[in-house]
Each structure stands twice: as C-alpha cells, then as structure tokens.
Tab-separated table of C-alpha atoms and ligand atoms in Angstrom:
chain	number	residue	atom	x	y	z
N	1	MET	CA	0.295	-0.215	0.062
N	2	LYS	CA	1.341	3.328	-1.133
N	3	GLY	CA	0.578	6.921	0.170
N	4	CYS	CA	-1.646	9.150	-1.352
N	5	PHE	CA	0.207	12.136	-2.723
N	6	PRO	CA	-1.076	15.653	-4.686
N	7	LEU	CA	1.385	14.531	-7.701
N	8	SER	CA	0.057	17.088	-10.144
N	9	SER	CA	1.310	19.738	-7.729
N	10	PHE	CA	4.441	18.091	-6.452
N	11	ASN	CA	5.614	17.945	-10.101
N	12	SER	CA	6.000	21.705	-10.225
N	13	LEU	CA	7.586	22.021	-6.945
N	14	ARG	CA	11.735	22.154	-6.391
N	15	THR	CA	13.019	18.866	-4.594
N	16	PRO	CA	13.377	18.414	-2.031
N	17	PHE	CA	11.031	19.592	0.376
N	18	TYR	CA	9.053	18.321	3.876
N	19	TYR	CA	5.808	17.735	2.728
N	20	TYR	CA	3.259	17.713	5.782
N	21	ASP	CA	-0.523	15.927	5.762
N	22	LEU	CA	-2.264	18.446	7.910
N	23	ASP	CA	-5.431	16.040	7.694
N	24	VAL	CA	-2.998	13.412	9.830
N	25	LEU	CA	-1.691	15.712	11.727
N	26	ARG	CA	-5.334	16.929	12.543
N	27	SER	CA	-6.675	13.744	13.179
N	28	THR	CA	-3.349	12.682	15.570
N	29	LEU	CA	-4.343	15.855	17.996
N	30	ASP	CA	-8.216	15.348	18.043
N	31	LEU	CA	-7.399	11.862	19.338
N	32	LEU	CA	-4.453	12.667	21.473
N	33	ARG	CA	-7.046	15.843	22.982
N	34	LYS	CA	-9.781	13.374	23.788
N	35	GLU	CA	-7.778	10.808	24.940
N	36	ALA	CA	-5.808	13.466	27.307
N	37	ASP	CA	-8.683	14.931	28.967
N	38	ARG	CA	-10.579	11.482	28.961
N	39	ASN	CA	-7.331	10.172	30.915
N	40	GLU	CA	-6.809	13.925	32.604
N	41	MET	CA	-3.185	13.935	31.208
N	42	GLU	CA	-1.434	17.325	30.893
N	43	VAL	CA	0.354	17.223	27.515
N	44	HIS	CA	3.593	19.317	26.706
N	45	TYR	CA	4.645	18.859	23.225
N	46	ALA	CA	7.928	18.243	22.736
N	47	VAL	CA	8.934	21.233	20.250
N	48	LYS	CA	12.701	19.187	19.294
N	49	ALA	CA	10.253	16.436	17.198
N	50	ASN	CA	9.290	19.587	14.660
N	51	ALA	CA	9.474	23.494	15.468
N	52	ASN	CA	8.115	24.192	12.248
N	53	PRO	CA	5.797	27.525	13.271
N	54	ARG	CA	2.788	26.270	10.943
N	55	ILE	CA	3.084	22.712	12.700
N	56	LEU	CA	3.276	24.346	16.527
N	57	ASP	CA	0.676	27.055	15.571
N	58	ILE	CA	-1.691	24.077	14.651
N	59	ILE	CA	-0.968	22.012	17.954
N	60	ARG	CA	-0.856	25.168	20.392
N	61	ALA	CA	-4.372	25.811	18.995
N	62	TYR	CA	-5.353	22.550	19.978
N	63	GLY	CA	-4.255	23.906	23.642
N	64	PHE	CA	-1.408	21.757	24.602
N	65	GLY	CA	1.314	22.706	26.301
N	66	ALA	CA	5.153	22.646	25.044
N	67	ASP	CA	8.837	20.833	26.010
N	68	CYS	CA	11.665	22.846	25.365
N	69	VAL	CA	15.117	21.799	25.276
N	70	SER	CA	16.917	24.537	24.582
N	71	GLY	CA	16.391	28.821	24.612
N	72	GLY	CA	15.693	28.243	20.734
N	73	GLU	CA	12.979	26.212	21.308
N	74	LEU	CA	11.717	28.437	24.529
N	75	GLN	CA	11.483	31.345	21.885
N	76	ALA	CA	9.932	29.457	18.867
N	77	ALA	CA	7.104	28.184	21.733
N	78	PHE	CA	6.701	31.775	23.189
N	79	GLN	CA	6.399	33.105	19.483
N	80	ALA	CA	4.029	30.146	18.542
N	81	GLY	CA	1.946	31.364	21.272
N	82	PHE	CA	1.860	28.460	23.859
N	83	PRO	CA	1.143	29.998	27.315
N	84	ALA	CA	4.075	29.491	29.961
N	85	SER	CA	2.224	27.996	32.195
N	86	GLY	CA	1.998	25.239	29.957
N	87	LEU	CA	5.823	25.135	29.461
N	88	VAL	CA	8.581	23.197	30.542
N	89	PHE	CA	12.515	23.469	30.001
N	90	ALA	CA	14.574	20.122	30.143
N	91	GLY	CA	17.692	19.258	29.082
N	92	VAL	CA	21.310	18.477	30.609
N	93	GLY	CA	22.999	21.443	29.761
N	94	LYS	CA	20.981	24.492	30.245
N	95	ALA	CA	23.153	27.911	29.457
N	96	ASP	CA	22.348	30.389	31.692
N	97	TRP	CA	20.880	32.970	29.357
N	98	GLU	CA	18.253	30.159	28.489
N	99	ILE	CA	17.634	29.960	32.534
N	100	ASP	CA	17.006	33.857	32.307
N	101	LEU	CA	14.647	33.587	29.328
N	102	GLY	CA	12.736	30.703	31.310
N	103	LEU	CA	12.834	32.602	34.260
N	104	GLU	CA	11.645	35.933	32.462
N	105	GLY	CA	9.121	34.167	30.875
N	106	ASN	CA	7.650	32.801	34.334
N	107	ILE	CA	7.326	29.092	32.229
N	108	PHE	CA	5.826	26.366	34.424
N	109	CYS	CA	8.611	24.621	35.329
N	110	PHE	CA	12.303	23.752	34.934
N	111	ASN	CA	13.172	19.877	34.255
N	112	VAL	CA	16.445	20.133	36.400
N	113	GLU	CA	19.280	17.201	35.974
N	114	SER	CA	22.085	18.256	38.757
N	115	VAL	CA	22.747	19.873	41.337
N	116	PRO	CA	25.020	22.221	40.331
N	117	GLU	CA	22.041	23.372	37.734
N	118	LEU	CA	19.876	23.359	40.622
N	119	GLU	CA	22.340	25.817	42.374
N	120	VAL	CA	22.601	27.980	39.211
N	121	ILE	CA	18.607	28.372	38.559
N	122	ASP	CA	18.736	29.137	42.478
N	123	GLN	CA	21.066	31.968	41.934
N	124	ARG	CA	19.161	33.469	39.097
N	125	ALA	CA	16.084	33.369	40.395
N	126	GLY	CA	17.259	35.315	43.639
N	127	ALA	CA	19.076	38.009	41.629
N	128	MET	CA	15.419	38.376	39.656
N	129	GLY	CA	13.671	38.316	43.070
N	130	LYS	CA	11.893	34.986	41.566
N	131	LYS	CA	11.408	31.796	42.756
N	132	ALA	CA	11.362	29.002	40.254
N	133	GLY	CA	9.210	26.220	39.826
N	134	VAL	CA	11.374	23.086	39.355
N	135	ALA	CA	11.081	19.020	38.971
N	136	LEU	CA	13.628	16.578	39.359
N	137	ARG	CA	14.647	14.464	36.447
N	138	ILE	CA	15.323	11.163	37.740
N	139	ASN	CA	17.226	8.297	36.188
N	140	PRO	CA	14.964	5.582	36.986
N	141	ASN	CA	17.311	2.897	35.708
N	142	VAL	CA	14.625	1.328	33.259
N	143	GLN	CA	15.479	-0.389	30.207
N	144	ALA	CA	13.508	0.624	27.186
N	145	ASP	CA	13.508	-1.496	24.019
N	146	THR	CA	14.716	0.764	21.347
N	147	HIS	CA	18.267	1.794	20.055
N	148	HIS	CA	20.662	2.412	22.416
N	149	TYR	CA	21.508	5.998	20.860
N	150	ILE	CA	17.976	6.837	21.979
N	151	THR	CA	17.639	5.205	25.487
N	152	THR	CA	17.891	7.687	28.004
N	153	GLY	CA	16.959	5.776	31.451
N	154	VAL	CA	20.002	3.540	32.535
N	155	ASN	CA	22.401	4.500	35.037
N	156	ASP	CA	25.246	5.152	32.657
N	157	SER	CA	23.322	7.642	31.081
N	158	LYS	CA	24.180	11.190	31.225
N	159	PHE	CA	20.680	12.609	31.761
N	160	GLY	CA	18.948	12.755	34.934
N	161	ILE	CA	19.742	12.558	38.803
N	162	SER	CA	20.662	8.844	39.841
N	163	LEU	CA	18.263	7.308	42.505
N	164	GLN	CA	21.597	6.674	44.821
N	165	SER	CA	21.902	10.136	44.985
N	166	LEU	CA	18.235	11.714	45.202
N	167	ASP	CA	18.149	11.634	49.062
N	168	GLU	CA	20.663	14.092	49.026
N	169	VAL	CA	19.836	15.931	46.167
N	170	LEU	CA	15.852	16.284	47.786
N	171	ASP	CA	18.018	17.933	50.885
N	172	ILE	CA	19.922	20.627	48.886
N	173	CYS	CA	16.702	21.214	46.746
N	174	LEU	CA	14.634	21.904	49.847
N	175	LYS	CA	17.798	24.119	51.099
N	176	LEU	CA	17.765	26.391	47.956
N	177	PRO	CA	15.258	29.960	48.868
N	178	HIS	CA	14.769	30.376	45.284
N	179	ILE	CA	13.516	27.077	44.038
N	180	GLU	CA	10.263	25.371	45.076
N	181	LEU	CA	9.997	21.421	44.127
N	182	ILE	CA	6.865	20.816	42.170
N	183	GLY	CA	7.397	17.724	40.216
N	184	LEU	CA	9.217	14.985	39.186
N	185	HIS	CA	10.259	14.300	35.349
N	186	PHE	CA	11.158	11.006	33.830
N	187	HIS	CA	12.038	9.820	30.227
N	188	ILE	CA	13.462	6.746	29.418
N	189	GLY	CA	13.680	7.206	25.631
N	190	SER	CA	12.099	7.576	22.687
N	191	GLN	CA	10.247	5.163	19.718
N	192	ILE	CA	9.145	2.858	22.535
N	193	THR	CA	6.402	0.624	21.557
N	194	GLU	CA	6.429	-2.114	24.089
N	195	MET	CA	4.003	-1.021	26.598
N	196	ASP	CA	5.816	-2.904	29.149
N	197	ASN	CA	8.607	-0.616	29.283
N	198	PHE	CA	5.902	2.182	30.525
N	199	ALA	CA	4.785	-0.096	32.716
N	200	GLY	CA	8.495	-0.621	34.248
N	201	LEU	CA	8.661	2.845	34.743
N	202	CYS	CA	5.359	3.508	36.703
N	203	ALA	CA	6.520	0.677	38.816
N	204	ARG	CA	9.526	2.274	39.500
N	205	VAL	CA	7.779	6.257	40.104
N	206	ASN	CA	5.596	4.373	42.513
N	207	GLU	CA	8.600	3.460	44.487
N	208	ILE	CA	9.860	6.871	44.305
N	209	GLN	CA	6.747	8.062	45.863
N	210	ASN	CA	7.050	6.046	48.614
N	211	LEU	CA	10.564	7.206	49.636
N	212	LEU	CA	9.107	10.587	49.072
N	213	ASP	CA	6.048	9.963	51.272
N	214	ARG	CA	8.709	8.732	54.443
N	215	ARG	CA	10.540	11.893	53.923
N	216	ARG	CA	6.737	13.599	54.195
N	217	LEU	CA	7.427	15.064	50.587
N	218	PHE	CA	4.759	15.910	48.244
N	219	VAL	CA	5.055	16.671	44.807
N	220	GLN	CA	2.203	18.676	42.729
N	221	HIS	CA	2.751	16.982	39.490
N	222	ILE	CA	4.492	13.734	38.146
N	223	ASN	CA	5.909	13.781	34.797
N	224	LEU	CA	6.349	10.917	32.651
N	225	GLY	CA	8.222	12.317	29.640
N	226	GLY	CA	7.595	11.256	25.985
N	227	GLY	CA	8.966	8.315	24.408
N	228	LEU	CA	5.940	6.439	22.822
N	229	GLY	CA	6.928	4.970	19.132
N	230	VAL	CA	5.061	4.678	15.944
N	231	ASP	CA	4.963	2.468	12.729
N	232	TYR	CA	7.583	3.544	10.493
N	233	HIS	CA	6.563	0.023	8.391
N	234	TYR	CA	3.156	0.875	8.388
N	235	PRO	CA	2.639	4.916	7.946
N	236	ASP	CA	-1.017	4.518	5.938
N	237	GLN	CA	-2.309	1.449	7.868
N	238	VAL	CA	-1.440	3.051	11.581
N	239	PRO	CA	-0.949	7.291	10.979
N	240	VAL	CA	-2.255	7.738	14.674
N	241	PRO	CA	-0.424	6.118	17.665
N	242	ASP	CA	-2.557	3.995	20.197
N	243	PHE	CA	-2.855	6.816	22.481
N	244	ALA	CA	-5.416	5.175	24.261
N	245	GLY	CA	-3.845	1.998	25.078
N	246	TYR	CA	-0.675	4.220	26.851
N	247	MET	CA	-2.502	6.201	28.628
N	248	GLN	CA	-4.569	3.488	29.959
N	249	THR	CA	-1.118	1.681	30.670
N	250	LEU	CA	-0.189	4.774	32.869
N	251	ARG	CA	-3.186	5.393	34.297
N	252	ARG	CA	-3.510	1.504	35.518
N	253	MET	CA	0.027	1.522	36.483
N	254	LEU	CA	0.881	5.020	38.546
N	255	VAL	CA	-0.449	5.340	41.901
N	256	LEU	CA	-0.288	8.771	42.351
N	257	ARG	CA	-1.149	11.455	45.795
N	258	PRO	CA	-4.533	13.290	45.854
N	259	GLY	CA	-4.103	16.419	44.006
N	260	GLN	CA	-1.255	15.191	41.994
N	261	SER	CA	-1.488	15.713	38.089
N	262	LEU	CA	-0.186	13.866	35.898
N	263	HIS	CA	1.856	15.122	32.943
N	264	ILE	CA	2.990	13.667	29.326
N	265	GLU	CA	5.802	14.872	26.701
N	266	PRO	CA	5.111	13.491	23.242
N	267	GLY	CA	6.955	14.457	20.417
N	268	ARG	CA	7.432	11.896	17.809
N	269	SER	CA	4.087	10.266	17.894
N	270	VAL	CA	2.489	13.661	17.221
N	271	VAL	CA	4.159	14.629	14.182
N	272	ALA	CA	6.430	11.709	12.973
N	273	GLN	CA	3.184	10.253	10.751
N	274	CYS	CA	2.460	13.304	9.276
N	275	GLY	CA	5.557	14.283	7.255
N	276	SER	CA	7.146	12.834	4.267
N	277	LEU	CA	10.237	14.090	2.920
N	278	ILE	CA	9.623	14.067	-1.290
N	279	SER	CA	12.787	13.821	-3.317
N	280	LYS	CA	13.854	13.502	-7.004
N	281	VAL	CA	15.978	10.788	-8.466
N	282	LEU	CA	18.877	12.242	-9.967
N	283	TYR	CA	20.471	9.017	-11.369
N	284	ILE	CA	19.792	5.340	-11.700
N	285	LYS	CA	23.788	4.055	-11.031
N	286	LYS	CA	24.487	0.287	-11.816
N	287	GLY	CA	26.926	-0.704	-9.278
N	288	LEU	CA	28.527	-4.323	-9.472
N	289	GLN	CA	25.926	-6.286	-7.737
N	290	ASN	CA	23.471	-3.671	-6.841
N	291	GLU	CA	21.640	-0.422	-8.550
N	292	PHE	CA	21.668	2.508	-6.586
N	293	VAL	CA	18.690	5.227	-7.043
N	294	ILE	CA	20.846	8.554	-6.180
N	295	LEU	CA	18.316	10.922	-4.392
N	296	ASP	CA	18.498	14.724	-4.525
N	297	ALA	CA	17.787	14.793	-0.579
N	298	GLY	CA	20.461	13.045	1.602
N	299	MET	CA	21.437	13.140	5.244
N	300	THR	CA	21.405	16.624	5.233
N	301	GLU	CA	17.472	16.502	5.234
N	302	LEU	CA	16.735	13.179	7.050
N	303	ILE	CA	19.907	12.189	9.362
N	304	ARG	CA	17.839	9.242	11.438
N	305	PRO	CA	19.201	6.499	8.676
N	306	ALA	CA	22.763	7.523	9.051
N	307	LEU	CA	22.918	8.453	12.944
N	308	TYR	CA	20.678	5.488	14.083
N	309	GLN	CA	20.255	3.268	11.109
N	310	ALA	CA	16.204	4.009	11.239
N	311	TYR	CA	13.807	2.628	8.859
N	312	HIS	CA	12.063	4.744	7.070
N	313	LYS	CA	9.241	3.463	4.357
N	314	ILE	CA	10.207	4.316	0.632
N	315	GLU	CA	7.995	4.741	-2.176
N	316	ASN	CA	8.451	5.601	-5.860
N	317	ILE	CA	5.229	7.387	-5.981
N	318	SER	CA	5.905	8.385	-9.814
N	319	SER	CA	5.956	4.745	-11.024
N	320	GLU	CA	3.527	1.868	-11.128
N	321	GLU	CA	6.157	-0.024	-13.344
N	322	PRO	CA	6.936	-3.619	-11.768
N	323	GLU	CA	9.324	-3.735	-8.447
N	324	GLN	CA	12.934	-4.498	-7.804
N	325	LYS	CA	15.568	-4.075	-5.335
N	326	TYR	CA	17.854	-0.788	-5.129
N	327	ASP	CA	19.989	0.777	-2.658
N	328	VAL	CA	18.309	4.233	-2.246
N	329	VAL	CA	21.170	6.668	-1.431
N	330	GLY	CA	21.995	10.504	-1.247
N	331	PRO	CA	24.271	12.617	-2.779
N	332	ILE	CA	26.292	13.730	0.779
N	333	CYS	CA	29.786	12.663	0.364
N	334	GLU	CA	29.612	10.261	3.364
N	335	SER	CA	29.017	6.518	2.986
N	336	SER	CA	26.338	6.522	5.565
N	337	ASP	CA	24.644	8.836	3.326
N	338	CYS	CA	22.201	5.683	2.674
N	339	PHE	CA	18.437	5.803	3.227
N	340	GLY	CA	18.208	1.872	2.761
N	341	LYS	CA	19.609	-1.149	1.024
N	342	GLN	CA	17.485	-3.556	-1.278
N	343	VAL	CA	14.701	-1.575	-1.073
N	344	VAL	CA	11.533	-2.631	-2.895
N	345	LEU	CA	10.580	0.085	-5.307
N	346	ASN	CA	8.529	0.451	-8.578
N	347	LYS	CA	10.964	0.134	-11.561
N	348	THR	CA	12.667	3.649	-11.238
N	349	ARG	CA	13.890	6.154	-13.311
N	350	ARG	CA	15.903	9.324	-13.451
N	351	GLY	CA	13.241	12.429	-12.596
N	352	ASP	CA	11.047	9.855	-10.358
N	353	LEU	CA	9.734	11.245	-6.730
N	354	ILE	CA	10.511	9.246	-3.945
N	355	ALA	CA	8.457	9.684	-1.301
N	356	ILE	CA	10.485	8.716	2.347
N	357	ARG	CA	7.787	8.515	4.779
N	358	SER	CA	7.044	9.312	8.371
N	359	THR	CA	9.895	12.129	8.747
N	360	GLY	CA	7.619	14.844	10.512
N	361	ALA	CA	9.633	13.915	13.489
N	362	TYR	CA	13.107	14.593	13.692
N	363	GLY	CA	13.412	15.226	9.853
N	364	GLU	CA	13.504	19.114	9.898
N	365	THR	CA	14.396	19.977	12.998
N	366	MET	CA	17.670	17.747	12.321
N	367	ALA	CA	18.433	19.024	8.879
N	368	SER	CA	21.656	20.760	8.540
N	369	ASN	CA	23.460	22.748	5.646
N	370	TYR	CA	26.745	20.048	5.728
N	371	ASN	CA	28.152	20.262	2.046
N	372	LEU	CA	26.657	24.057	2.502
N	373	ARG	CA	23.204	22.655	0.936
N	374	PRO	CA	20.273	24.880	1.136
N	375	LYS	CA	18.034	24.262	3.769
N	376	ALA	CA	14.736	22.315	2.060
N	377	PRO	CA	11.102	23.949	2.342
N	378	ALA	CA	8.139	22.787	3.668
N	379	VAL	CA	5.131	22.173	2.000
N	380	PHE	CA	1.262	21.885	3.593
N	381	SER	CA	-1.394	19.913	2.261
N	382	ASP	CA	-3.788	22.548	2.775
N	383	ASP	CA	-1.942	25.045	0.289
N	384	LEU	CA	-2.070	22.476	-2.714
N	385	ARG	CA	-5.243	21.464	-4.617
N	386	CYS	CA	-4.963	17.404	-5.216
V	401	LIG	C1	13.085	13.992	23.172
V	401	LIG	C2	12.425	13.916	24.657
V	401	LIG	C3	10.419	13.974	24.088
V	401	LIG	C4	10.245	13.320	23.519
V	401	LIG	O1	10.271	12.114	23.280
V	401	LIG	P1	9.667	11.615	21.843
V	401	LIG	O2	10.118	10.247	21.863
V	401	LIG	O3	10.125	12.391	20.702
V	401	LIG	O4	8.250	11.390	22.126
V	401	LIG	C5	10.330	14.091	25.831
V	401	LIG	N1	10.797	14.665	26.526
V	401	LIG	C6	12.079	14.820	27.121
V	401	LIG	C7	12.753	15.303	28.129
V	401	LIG	C8	13.150	14.694	25.466
V	401	LIG	O5	14.221	14.883	25.977
C-alpha cells in the first residue's frame, strides 16, 4: 500500500521538500486531545520533534503545552503563542541565558538534571527576585527496548539524577531559597512501542513516591516524559498511534497522591506520520551487484538512517512499473548517507519522485547545511489542490 500524494502539484515544486499532511496531523491531535482529557493528562508537546512554526501553531491551538530543550525552543514556543503556564524546560546543559529566558518568561517548570544546575537556577532566580518551579529529572534505571542511542533512562546515561543520589539532592533542593520543588520528571527513551517499558517506569515511579512519602514530601505533579513510538513500517495503516492504550497503561500502573497531576511530553508520536520527505531521482547507477537510486535528498534533510540505522518506508510515487530492489542513497560525501539497502521499489528512472515516509519527527529539526546545501522548504497539504 502506497501513500496518497498530490502528484500534479508536486511536479511543479523544487525538490527536496518536507511535505506535511495536515489532515493526518489534525486527526492525531484530535485523538490526543480526546484521550488526554479522558485520562486527565497534561500534554507538553516536545518541540524538538518538529519546530516548524505552522506545525507549532496548529498544536498550540489544541490547547497543549510545550516541552523545550533549549533557549531557541523556548523562543519558538513563546512566538507560537504557547502560554507560559504550559511550558517546561528540560535538558542536561542549560546555559545561563537560557535559564534567564525561562525565568523572565515565568515558565511552569524547569526539569532539572543536576545539583550544579539547581544552584545556578536558584542564584539567577534570586537575582530576579523570583522563585523557580522545579521538577527533578530522575534516572529511573529502567531499560527501554529501543536503539541504544535513544535510550536515556539507564544508570550510565548522562541524563537525570541517579536514584542513589536522590535523597541528597532533595536535601539540597529544599534548602535553596529560590527553588520550589513542584514535580518529578522521567524520560526513558524514544520510539518505545512495548507498553511493558512504560509499565516498568510506572512501577519505579511508585517506589520513588513511597520514598518521598517517608520524607513527608509532596510534589504537585508527575511528568513521565515522551517516548511513545510510531509504526514506521505501516504509515498508512497506522497513521495515528494508540494514545488510548498508552495512557491507560500509565493510569493503570501509576499510583498518584491526592491532588497530583500527571503530565506527558510526546514528540514523535504527534508529528512523525504527518510528514514525508519528497525527493527526486537524480541518477540510476549500476554497481557491480546492486543498483543505486541516487536522490537529491540526503542525510542533510533526514539524518535518522545515518545516525541510528533508522528504518523509513520508501516509495516511488511516480511509477507503477514492476518492482525491483535498489540501494537508495543521497548525494552527500559520506558512506552513511544511505536511506536503505535492497529497497523494493517500482522500476525507477531519473526524474521520478520518491517519498520517504514518517519524517515529520526529527526530520526538519535535525537538518543541517553540511556540504553547504540549502535548507529544504516545507510544503503543506492545505496549500495544495489534490
Ligand atoms: C526527546 C524528549 C521528549 C520527546 O520524546 P519523543 O520520543 O519524541 O516522544 C520528551 N521529553 C524529553 C525530556 C525529551 O528529551
């Protein structure tokens, strides 16, 4: 099954470009809104997945908050009109100017990853005569079944505060005059499709909450981060993730204290399936054993295959001829600039359009201008006639 694209509009556009099917985005957001309300969860969309202003604008209009990991993302979220009360600021290395931006903007919460960071936020909040709302990002030491480059919640990870040091960090946190401890934050990785992984996280959070009880500490919110995966193999059959199953797992497993709110930070699951990278075939090159399809898009537009051996479905949307196998590569001067080996495509010729699917998350935001390539533009379904 191939995706459905407005080919006649595409043929007049310069390639490569990021194509966003806003109907897919809106149906994803409709379901996310419905399930978040039904399960009483606060959603902070992870801006790093896709920060395109038009995408941010649509997500904000659904009333979600945002999860930012840099000063630039905070600025993008402010510009898109996300209310400060819905903004969280995470990241293992926040610079002073970025912390100041969050403090000046009165954001909801800093997700803090170390004692030195706590001390800097305390000092800078004090200088402004403010108190910063803080959640401690705890490394729960639970394994997630995903690529090791995108697991974040194990003991040797650079992220978060270890369970072993939690007591000591709480002591320090409570002594700092310009810090208010309002939450606990967790994030175990990305592209997680096994609900058991989230259940394991919840079990660990329950243990940590017991530890807080023993210290007679109460925090207003628990933030379980992002990480829900999408189906990269079947973008048309499964365009919208199972938010219901995911949220029900969290709700069923987690034991909250009275008055505590539950927050999540989905990124990929919100935007991945609405995006495709559209590229043109420059050349078909016969190798000794394989045939190469050389595209005008490369790792500069989509780095995930080169960076994490990620799979993306690839389709020739110009051809209905019999299928054969090709190695699909980009034009960049790196051997890792390869989108897939032995990919089954309809017979492919120079000038055909190729869609690389599920690129709405970590596609455009991870683009670079390596080889001095210009930035590929974004094209939106609402602006084209089918
Ligand atoms: C990257 C990240 C997210 C979003 O992860 P997805 O896998 O895209 O849902 C959420 N929270 C934190 C802290 C992150 O680093």
